[in-house]
Coordinates of N, CA and C in Angstrom, one line a residue:
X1213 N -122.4 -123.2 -98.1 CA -123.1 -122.0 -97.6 C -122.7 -121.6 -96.2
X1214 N -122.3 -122.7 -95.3 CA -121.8 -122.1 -94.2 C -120.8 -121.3 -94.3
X1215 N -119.5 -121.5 -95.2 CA -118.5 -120.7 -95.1 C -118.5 -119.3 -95.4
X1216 N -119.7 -119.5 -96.2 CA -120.1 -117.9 -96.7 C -120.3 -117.1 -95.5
X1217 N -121.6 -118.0 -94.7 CA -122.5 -117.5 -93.5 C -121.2 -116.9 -92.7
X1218 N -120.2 -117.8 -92.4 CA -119.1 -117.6 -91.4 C -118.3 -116.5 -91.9
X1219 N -117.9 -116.1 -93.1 CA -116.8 -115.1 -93.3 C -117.7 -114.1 -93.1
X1220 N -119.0 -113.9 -93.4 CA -120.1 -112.0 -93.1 C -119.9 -112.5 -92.2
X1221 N -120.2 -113.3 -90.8 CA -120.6 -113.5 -89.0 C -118.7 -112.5 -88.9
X1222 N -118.3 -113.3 -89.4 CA -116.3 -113.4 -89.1 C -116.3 -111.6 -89.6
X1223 N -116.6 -111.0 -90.7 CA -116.6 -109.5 -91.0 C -117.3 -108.5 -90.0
X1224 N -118.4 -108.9 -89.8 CA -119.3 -107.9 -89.3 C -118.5 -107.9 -87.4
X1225 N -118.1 -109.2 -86.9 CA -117.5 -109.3 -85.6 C -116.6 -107.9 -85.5
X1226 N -115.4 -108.0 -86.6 CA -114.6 -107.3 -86.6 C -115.0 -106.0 -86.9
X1227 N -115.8 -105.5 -87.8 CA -116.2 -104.9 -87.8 C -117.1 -103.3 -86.7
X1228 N -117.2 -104.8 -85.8 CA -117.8 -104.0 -84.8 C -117.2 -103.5 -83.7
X1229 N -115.9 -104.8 -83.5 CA -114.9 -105.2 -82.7 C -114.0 -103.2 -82.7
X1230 N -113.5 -102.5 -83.7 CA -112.8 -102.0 -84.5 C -113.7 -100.5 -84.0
X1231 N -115.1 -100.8 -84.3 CA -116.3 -99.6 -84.1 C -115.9 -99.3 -82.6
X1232 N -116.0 -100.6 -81.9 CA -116.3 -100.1 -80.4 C -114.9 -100.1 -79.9
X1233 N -114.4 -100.1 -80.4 CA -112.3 -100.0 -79.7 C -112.3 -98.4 -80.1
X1234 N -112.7 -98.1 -81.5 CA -112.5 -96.5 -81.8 C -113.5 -95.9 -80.4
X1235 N -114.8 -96.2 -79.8 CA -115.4 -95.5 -79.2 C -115.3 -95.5 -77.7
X1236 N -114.9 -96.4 -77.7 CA -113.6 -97.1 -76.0 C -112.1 -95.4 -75.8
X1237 N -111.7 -95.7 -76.6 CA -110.5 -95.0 -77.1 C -111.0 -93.3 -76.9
X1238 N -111.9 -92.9 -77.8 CA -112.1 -91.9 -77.7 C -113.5 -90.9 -76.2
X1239 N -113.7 -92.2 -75.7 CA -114.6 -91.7 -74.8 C -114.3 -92.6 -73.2
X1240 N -113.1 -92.4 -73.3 CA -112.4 -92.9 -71.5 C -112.4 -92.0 -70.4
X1241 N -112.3 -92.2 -69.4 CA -112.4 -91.3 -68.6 C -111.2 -90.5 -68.5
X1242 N -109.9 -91.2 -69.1 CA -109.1 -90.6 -69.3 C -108.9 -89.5 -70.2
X1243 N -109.6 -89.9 -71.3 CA -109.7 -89.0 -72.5 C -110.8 -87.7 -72.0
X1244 N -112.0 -88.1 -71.4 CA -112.5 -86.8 -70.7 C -111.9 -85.8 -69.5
X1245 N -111.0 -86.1 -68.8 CA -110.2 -85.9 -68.1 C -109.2 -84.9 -68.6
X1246 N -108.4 -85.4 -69.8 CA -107.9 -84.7 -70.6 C -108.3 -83.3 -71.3
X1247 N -109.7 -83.5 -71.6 CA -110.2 -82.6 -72.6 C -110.9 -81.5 -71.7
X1248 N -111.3 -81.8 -70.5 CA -111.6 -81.0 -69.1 C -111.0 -80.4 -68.7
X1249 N -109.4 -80.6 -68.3 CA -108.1 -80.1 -68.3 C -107.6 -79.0 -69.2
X1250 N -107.8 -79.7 -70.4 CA -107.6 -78.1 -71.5 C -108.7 -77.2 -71.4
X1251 N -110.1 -77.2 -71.0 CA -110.6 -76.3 -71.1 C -110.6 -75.6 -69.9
X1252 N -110.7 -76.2 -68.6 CA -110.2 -75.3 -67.3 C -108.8 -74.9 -67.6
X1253 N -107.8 -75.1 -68.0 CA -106.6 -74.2 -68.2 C -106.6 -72.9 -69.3
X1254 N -107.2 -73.8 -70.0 CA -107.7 -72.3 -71.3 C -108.6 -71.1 -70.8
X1255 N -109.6 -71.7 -70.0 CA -110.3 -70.8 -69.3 C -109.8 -69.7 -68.6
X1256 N -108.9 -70.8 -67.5 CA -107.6 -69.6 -66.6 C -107.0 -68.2 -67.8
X1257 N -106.2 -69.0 -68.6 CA -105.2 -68.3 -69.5 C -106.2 -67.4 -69.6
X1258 N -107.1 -67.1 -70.2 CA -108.0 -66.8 -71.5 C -107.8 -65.3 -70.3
X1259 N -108.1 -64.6 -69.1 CA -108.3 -63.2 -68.6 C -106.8 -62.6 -69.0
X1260 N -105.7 -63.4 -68.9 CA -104.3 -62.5 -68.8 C -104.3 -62.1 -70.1
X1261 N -104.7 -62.6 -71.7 CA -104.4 -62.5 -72.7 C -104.8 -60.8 -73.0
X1262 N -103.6 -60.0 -73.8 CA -103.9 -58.6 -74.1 C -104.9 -58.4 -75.0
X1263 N -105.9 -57.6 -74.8 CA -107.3 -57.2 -75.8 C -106.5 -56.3 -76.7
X1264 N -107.2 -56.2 -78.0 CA -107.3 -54.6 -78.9 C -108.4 -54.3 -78.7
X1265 N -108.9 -52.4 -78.5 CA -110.2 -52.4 -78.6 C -110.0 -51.2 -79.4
X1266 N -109.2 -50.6 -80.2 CA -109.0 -49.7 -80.6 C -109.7 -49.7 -81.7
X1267 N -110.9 -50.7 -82.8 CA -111.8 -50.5 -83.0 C -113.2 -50.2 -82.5
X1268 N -113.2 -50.0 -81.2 CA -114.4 -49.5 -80.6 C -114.8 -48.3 -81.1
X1269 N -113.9 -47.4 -81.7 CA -113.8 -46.1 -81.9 C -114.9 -45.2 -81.1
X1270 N -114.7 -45.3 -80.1 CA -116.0 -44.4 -78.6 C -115.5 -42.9 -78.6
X1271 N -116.4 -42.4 -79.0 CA -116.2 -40.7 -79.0 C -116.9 -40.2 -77.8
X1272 N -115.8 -38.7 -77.7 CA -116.8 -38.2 -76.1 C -117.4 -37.0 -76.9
X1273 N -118.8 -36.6 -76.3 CA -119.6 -36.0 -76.4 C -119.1 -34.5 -77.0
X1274 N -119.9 -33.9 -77.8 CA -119.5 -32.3 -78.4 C -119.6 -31.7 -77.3
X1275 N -118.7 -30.5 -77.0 CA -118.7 -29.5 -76.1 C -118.8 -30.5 -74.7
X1276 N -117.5 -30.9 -74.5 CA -117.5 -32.1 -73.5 C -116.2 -31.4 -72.4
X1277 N -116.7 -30.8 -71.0 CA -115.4 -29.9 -70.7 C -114.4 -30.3 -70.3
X1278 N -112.8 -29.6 -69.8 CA -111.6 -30.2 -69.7 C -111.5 -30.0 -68.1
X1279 N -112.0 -30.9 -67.6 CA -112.4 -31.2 -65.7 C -112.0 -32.5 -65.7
X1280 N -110.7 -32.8 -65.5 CA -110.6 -34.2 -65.4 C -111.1 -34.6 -63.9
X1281 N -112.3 -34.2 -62.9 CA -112.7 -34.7 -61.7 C -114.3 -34.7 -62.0
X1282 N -114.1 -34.5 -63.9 CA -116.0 -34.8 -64.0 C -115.9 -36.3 -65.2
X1283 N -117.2 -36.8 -64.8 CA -117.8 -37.8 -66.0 C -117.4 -37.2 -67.8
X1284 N -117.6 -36.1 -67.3 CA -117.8 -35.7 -69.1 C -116.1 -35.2 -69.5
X1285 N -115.3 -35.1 -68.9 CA -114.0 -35.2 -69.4 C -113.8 -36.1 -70.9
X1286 N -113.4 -35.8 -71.8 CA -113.2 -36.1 -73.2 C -112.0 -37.4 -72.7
X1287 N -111.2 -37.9 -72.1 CA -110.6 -39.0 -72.0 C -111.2 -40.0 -71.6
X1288 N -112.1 -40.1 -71.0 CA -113.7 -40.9 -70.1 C -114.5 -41.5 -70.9
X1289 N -114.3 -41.4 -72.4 CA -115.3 -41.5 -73.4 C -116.3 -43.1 -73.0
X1290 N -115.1 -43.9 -72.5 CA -115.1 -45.2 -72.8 C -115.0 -45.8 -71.2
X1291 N -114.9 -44.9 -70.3 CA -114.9 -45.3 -68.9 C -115.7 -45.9 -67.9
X1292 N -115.3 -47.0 -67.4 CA -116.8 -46.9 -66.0 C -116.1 -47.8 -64.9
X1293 N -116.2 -47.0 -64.6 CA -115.6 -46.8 -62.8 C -115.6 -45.5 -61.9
X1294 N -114.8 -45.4 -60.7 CA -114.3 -45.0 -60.1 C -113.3 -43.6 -60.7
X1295 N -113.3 -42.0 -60.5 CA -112.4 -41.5 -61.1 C -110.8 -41.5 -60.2
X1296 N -109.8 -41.8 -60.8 CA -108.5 -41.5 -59.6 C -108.2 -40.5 -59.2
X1297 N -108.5 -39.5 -60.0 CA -108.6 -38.0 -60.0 C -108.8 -37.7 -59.2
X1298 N -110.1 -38.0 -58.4 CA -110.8 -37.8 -57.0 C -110.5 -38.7 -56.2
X1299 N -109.3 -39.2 -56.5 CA -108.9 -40.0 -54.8 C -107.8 -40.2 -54.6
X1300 N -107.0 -39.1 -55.2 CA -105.8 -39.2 -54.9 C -104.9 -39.1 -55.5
X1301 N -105.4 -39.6 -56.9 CA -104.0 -39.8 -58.0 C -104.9 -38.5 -58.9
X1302 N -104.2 -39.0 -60.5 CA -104.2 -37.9 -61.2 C -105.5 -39.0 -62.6
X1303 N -105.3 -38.3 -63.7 CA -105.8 -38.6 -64.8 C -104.8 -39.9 -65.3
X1304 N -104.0 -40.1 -65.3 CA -102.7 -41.3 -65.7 C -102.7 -41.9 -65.0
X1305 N -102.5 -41.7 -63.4 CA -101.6 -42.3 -62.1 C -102.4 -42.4 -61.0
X1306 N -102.4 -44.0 -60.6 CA -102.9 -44.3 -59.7 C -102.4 -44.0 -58.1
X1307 N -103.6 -43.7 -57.4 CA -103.3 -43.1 -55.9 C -102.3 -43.9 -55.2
X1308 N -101.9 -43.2 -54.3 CA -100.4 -43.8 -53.5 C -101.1 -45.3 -52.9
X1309 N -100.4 -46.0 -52.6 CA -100.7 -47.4 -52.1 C -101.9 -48.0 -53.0
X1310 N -102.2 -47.8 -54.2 CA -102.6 -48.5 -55.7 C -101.4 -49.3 -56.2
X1311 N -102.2 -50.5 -56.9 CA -100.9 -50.4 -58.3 C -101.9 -50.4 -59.4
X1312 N -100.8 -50.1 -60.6 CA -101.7 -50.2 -61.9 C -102.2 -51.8 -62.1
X1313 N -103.7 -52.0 -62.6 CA -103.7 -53.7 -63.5 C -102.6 -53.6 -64.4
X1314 N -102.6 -55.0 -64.4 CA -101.6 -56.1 -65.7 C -102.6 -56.2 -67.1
X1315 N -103.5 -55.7 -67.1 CA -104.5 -56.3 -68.3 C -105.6 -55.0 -68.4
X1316 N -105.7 -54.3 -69.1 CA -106.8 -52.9 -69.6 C -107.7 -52.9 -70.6
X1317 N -107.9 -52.4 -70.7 CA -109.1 -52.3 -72.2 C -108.5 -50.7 -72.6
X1318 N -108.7 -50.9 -73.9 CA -108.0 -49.5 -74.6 C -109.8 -49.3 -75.7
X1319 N -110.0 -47.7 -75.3 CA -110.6 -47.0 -76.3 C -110.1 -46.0 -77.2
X1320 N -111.1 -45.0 -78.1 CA -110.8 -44.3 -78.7 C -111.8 -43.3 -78.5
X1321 N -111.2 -42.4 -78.0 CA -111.4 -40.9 -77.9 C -111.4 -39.6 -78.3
X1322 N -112.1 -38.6 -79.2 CA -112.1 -37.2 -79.5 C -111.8 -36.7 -78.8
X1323 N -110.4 -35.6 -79.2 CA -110.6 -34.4 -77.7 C -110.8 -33.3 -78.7
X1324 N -111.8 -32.5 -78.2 CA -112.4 -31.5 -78.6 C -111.9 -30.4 -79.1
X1325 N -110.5 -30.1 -78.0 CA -109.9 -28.9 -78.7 C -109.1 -28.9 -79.8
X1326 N -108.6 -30.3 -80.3 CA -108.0 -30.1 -81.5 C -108.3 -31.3 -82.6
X1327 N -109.8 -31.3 -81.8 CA -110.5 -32.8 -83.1 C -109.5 -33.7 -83.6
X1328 N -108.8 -34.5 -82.7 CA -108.1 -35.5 -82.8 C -108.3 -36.7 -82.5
X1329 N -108.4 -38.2 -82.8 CA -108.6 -39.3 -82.0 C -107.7 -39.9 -81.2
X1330 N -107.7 -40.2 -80.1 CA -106.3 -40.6 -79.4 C -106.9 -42.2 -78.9
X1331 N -105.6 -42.8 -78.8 CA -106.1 -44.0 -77.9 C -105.8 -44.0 -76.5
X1332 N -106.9 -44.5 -75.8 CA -106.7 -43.9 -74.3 C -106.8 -45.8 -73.5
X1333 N -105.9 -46.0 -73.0 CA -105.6 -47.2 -71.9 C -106.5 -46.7 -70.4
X1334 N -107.2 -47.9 -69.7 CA -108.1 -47.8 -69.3 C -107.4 -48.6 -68.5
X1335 N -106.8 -48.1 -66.9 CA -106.1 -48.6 -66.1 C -107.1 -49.4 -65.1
X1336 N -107.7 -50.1 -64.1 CA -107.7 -50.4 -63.5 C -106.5 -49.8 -61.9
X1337 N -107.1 -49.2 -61.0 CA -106.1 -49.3 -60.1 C -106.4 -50.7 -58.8
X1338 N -105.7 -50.8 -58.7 CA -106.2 -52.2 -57.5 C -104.7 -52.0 -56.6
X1339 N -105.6 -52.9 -55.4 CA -104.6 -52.9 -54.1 C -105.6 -52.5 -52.5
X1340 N -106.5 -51.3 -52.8 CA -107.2 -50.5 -51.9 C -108.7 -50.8 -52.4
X1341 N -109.5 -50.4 -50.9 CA -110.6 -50.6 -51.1 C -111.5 -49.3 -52.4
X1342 N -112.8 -49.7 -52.4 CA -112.7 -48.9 -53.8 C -113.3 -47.2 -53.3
X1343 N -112.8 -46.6 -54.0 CA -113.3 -45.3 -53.8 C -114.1 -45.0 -53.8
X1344 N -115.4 -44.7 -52.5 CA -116.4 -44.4 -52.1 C -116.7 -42.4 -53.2
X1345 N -115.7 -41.8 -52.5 CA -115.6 -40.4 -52.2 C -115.6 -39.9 -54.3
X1346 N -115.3 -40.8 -55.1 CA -115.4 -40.1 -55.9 C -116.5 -40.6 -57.4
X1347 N -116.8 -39.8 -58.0 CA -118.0 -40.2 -58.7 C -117.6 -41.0 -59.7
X1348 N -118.7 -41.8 -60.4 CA -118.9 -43.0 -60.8 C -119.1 -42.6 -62.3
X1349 N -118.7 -43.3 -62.7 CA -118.7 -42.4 -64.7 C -118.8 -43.9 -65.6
X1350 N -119.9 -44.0 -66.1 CA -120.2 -45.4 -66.3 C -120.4 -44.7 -67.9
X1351 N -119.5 -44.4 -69.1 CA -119.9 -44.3 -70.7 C -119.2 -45.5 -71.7
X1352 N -120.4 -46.1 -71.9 CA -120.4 -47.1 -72.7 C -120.4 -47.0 -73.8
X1353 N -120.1 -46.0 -74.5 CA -120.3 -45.6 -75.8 C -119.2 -47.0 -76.8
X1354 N -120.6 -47.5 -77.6 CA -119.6 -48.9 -78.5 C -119.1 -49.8 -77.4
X1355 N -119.8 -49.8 -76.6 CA -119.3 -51.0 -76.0 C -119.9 -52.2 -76.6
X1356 N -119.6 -53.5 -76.3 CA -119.8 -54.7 -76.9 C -120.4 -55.6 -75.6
X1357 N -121.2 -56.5 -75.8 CA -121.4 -57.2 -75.2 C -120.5 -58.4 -74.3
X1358 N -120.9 -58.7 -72.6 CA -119.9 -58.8 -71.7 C -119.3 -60.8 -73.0
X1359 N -119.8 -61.3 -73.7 CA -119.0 -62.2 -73.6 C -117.9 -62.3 -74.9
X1360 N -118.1 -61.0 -75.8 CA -116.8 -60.6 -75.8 C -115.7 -59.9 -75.4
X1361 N -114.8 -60.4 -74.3 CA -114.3 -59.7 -73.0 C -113.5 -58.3 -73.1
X1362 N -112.6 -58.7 -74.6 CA -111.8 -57.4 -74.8 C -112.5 -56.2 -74.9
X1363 N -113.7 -55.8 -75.2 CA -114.5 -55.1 -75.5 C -115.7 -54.5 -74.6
X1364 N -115.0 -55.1 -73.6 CA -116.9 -54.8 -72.4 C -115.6 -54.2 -71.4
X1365 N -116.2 -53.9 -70.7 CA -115.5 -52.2 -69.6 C -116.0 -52.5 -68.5
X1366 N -117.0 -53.5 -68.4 CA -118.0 -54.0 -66.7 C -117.4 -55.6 -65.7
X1367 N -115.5 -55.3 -66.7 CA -115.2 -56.5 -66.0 C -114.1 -56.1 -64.6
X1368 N -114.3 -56.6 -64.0 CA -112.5 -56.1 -62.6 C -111.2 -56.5 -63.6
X1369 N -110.9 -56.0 -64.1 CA -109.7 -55.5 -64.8 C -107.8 -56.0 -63.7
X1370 N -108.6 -56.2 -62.6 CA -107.5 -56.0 -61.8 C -107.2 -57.9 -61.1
X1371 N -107.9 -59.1 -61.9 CA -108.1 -60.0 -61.8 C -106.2 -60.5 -61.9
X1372 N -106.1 -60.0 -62.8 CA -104.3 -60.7 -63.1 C -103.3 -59.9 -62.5
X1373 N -104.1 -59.3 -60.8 CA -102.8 -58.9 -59.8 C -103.2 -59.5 -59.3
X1374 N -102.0 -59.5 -57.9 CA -101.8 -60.3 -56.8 C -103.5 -60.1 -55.6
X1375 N -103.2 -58.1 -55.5 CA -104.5 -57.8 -54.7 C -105.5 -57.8 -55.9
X1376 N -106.7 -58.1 -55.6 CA -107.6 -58.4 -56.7 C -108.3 -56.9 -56.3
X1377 N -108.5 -56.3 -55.3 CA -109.5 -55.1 -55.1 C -109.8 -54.0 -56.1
X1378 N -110.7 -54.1 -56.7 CA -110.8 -52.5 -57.2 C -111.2 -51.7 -56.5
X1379 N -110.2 -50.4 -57.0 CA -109.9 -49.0 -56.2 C -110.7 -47.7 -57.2
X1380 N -109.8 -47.9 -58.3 CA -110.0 -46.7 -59.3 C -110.2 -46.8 -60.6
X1381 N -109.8 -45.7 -61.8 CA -110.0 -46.0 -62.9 C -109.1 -45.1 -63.5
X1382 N -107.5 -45.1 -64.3 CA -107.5 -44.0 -64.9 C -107.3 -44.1 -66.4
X1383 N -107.3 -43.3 -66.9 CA -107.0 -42.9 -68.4 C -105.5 -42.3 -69.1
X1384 N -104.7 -43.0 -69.6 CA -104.0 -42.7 -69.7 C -103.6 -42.9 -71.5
X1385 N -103.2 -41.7 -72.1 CA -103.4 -41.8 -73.3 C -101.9 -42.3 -73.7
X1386 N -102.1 -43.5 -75.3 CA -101.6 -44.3 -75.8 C -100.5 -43.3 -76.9
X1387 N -101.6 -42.7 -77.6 CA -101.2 -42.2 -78.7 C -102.1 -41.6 -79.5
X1388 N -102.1 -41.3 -80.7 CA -102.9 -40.4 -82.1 C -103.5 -41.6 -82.5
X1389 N -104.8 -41.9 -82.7 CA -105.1 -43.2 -83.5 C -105.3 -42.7 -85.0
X1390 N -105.4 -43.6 -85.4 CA -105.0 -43.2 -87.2 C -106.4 -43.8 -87.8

């Protein structure tokens, strides 16, 4: 009977021996260390990565006028910021001593006079302080909530340049969306 008693004492040892080497192994400080490491690096990465938001499909308002230095400009559908229009630059082009962001959010836009959808790139300008002098055009239309990132418009866009400042906002159209 002892030898019996001894080979379960002799199994279950190993047994446990094997449990707690798997749970040594998988929970070291090394191993947390490691898995910390990928997620603050993934974190980093995760702002430069290019969004699609071209299913947002954000339409601008009926009878919406062609004033690219107003909110209700039909390219704006999906905008909120700063206009560049009013500080210097144009509808496309950011003001002199701007540069464009590395990373945008793209909507979809109606323009009215020829009931078309276009996709409109949603520049961030950065470099300069932000433009006091021109009005503020905050349309969320389809927007998404901020922690799906490609999709929210209330982020600094201008994170993956060197000057991080936001300045402006322009709209510069992509193309015909289909």
């Amino acid at each position: 009977m002892i030898t019996l008693f001894d080979t379960l004492t002799g199994l279950i040892d190993r047994i446990a021996e094997t449990g707690s080497r798997r749970l040594a192994l998988g929970s070291s400080r090394r191993s947390f260390l490691a898995r910390s490491g990928t997620v603050l690096v993934g974190g980093v990465l995760l702002p430069v990565l290019p969004f699609d938001r071209t299913f947002g499909q954000a339409h601008a308002a009926v009878g919406a006028i062609d004033d690219p230095t107003a909110c209700e400009y039909w390219r704006y559908c999906a905008l909120d910021g700063n206009l560049c229009s009013s500080c210097g630059g144009s509808v496309n082009q950011c003001p002199p001593g701007s540069e464009v962001s590395k990373v945008t959010w793209v909507g979809t836009c109606r323009n009215p006079t020829d009931g078309k959808d276009y996709l409109v790139s949603y520049n961030d300008c950065c470099g300069r302080a932000i433009c006091d002098n021109a009005p503020f055009c905050n349309t969320n239309e389809r927007e998404r909530p901020g922690y799906r990132m490609g999709l929210h418009n209330d982020i600094n866009w201008c994170m993956a340049n060197t000057s991080q400042g936001y300045h402006c906002t322009v709209a510069a159209l992509v193309g015909i969306a289909e």
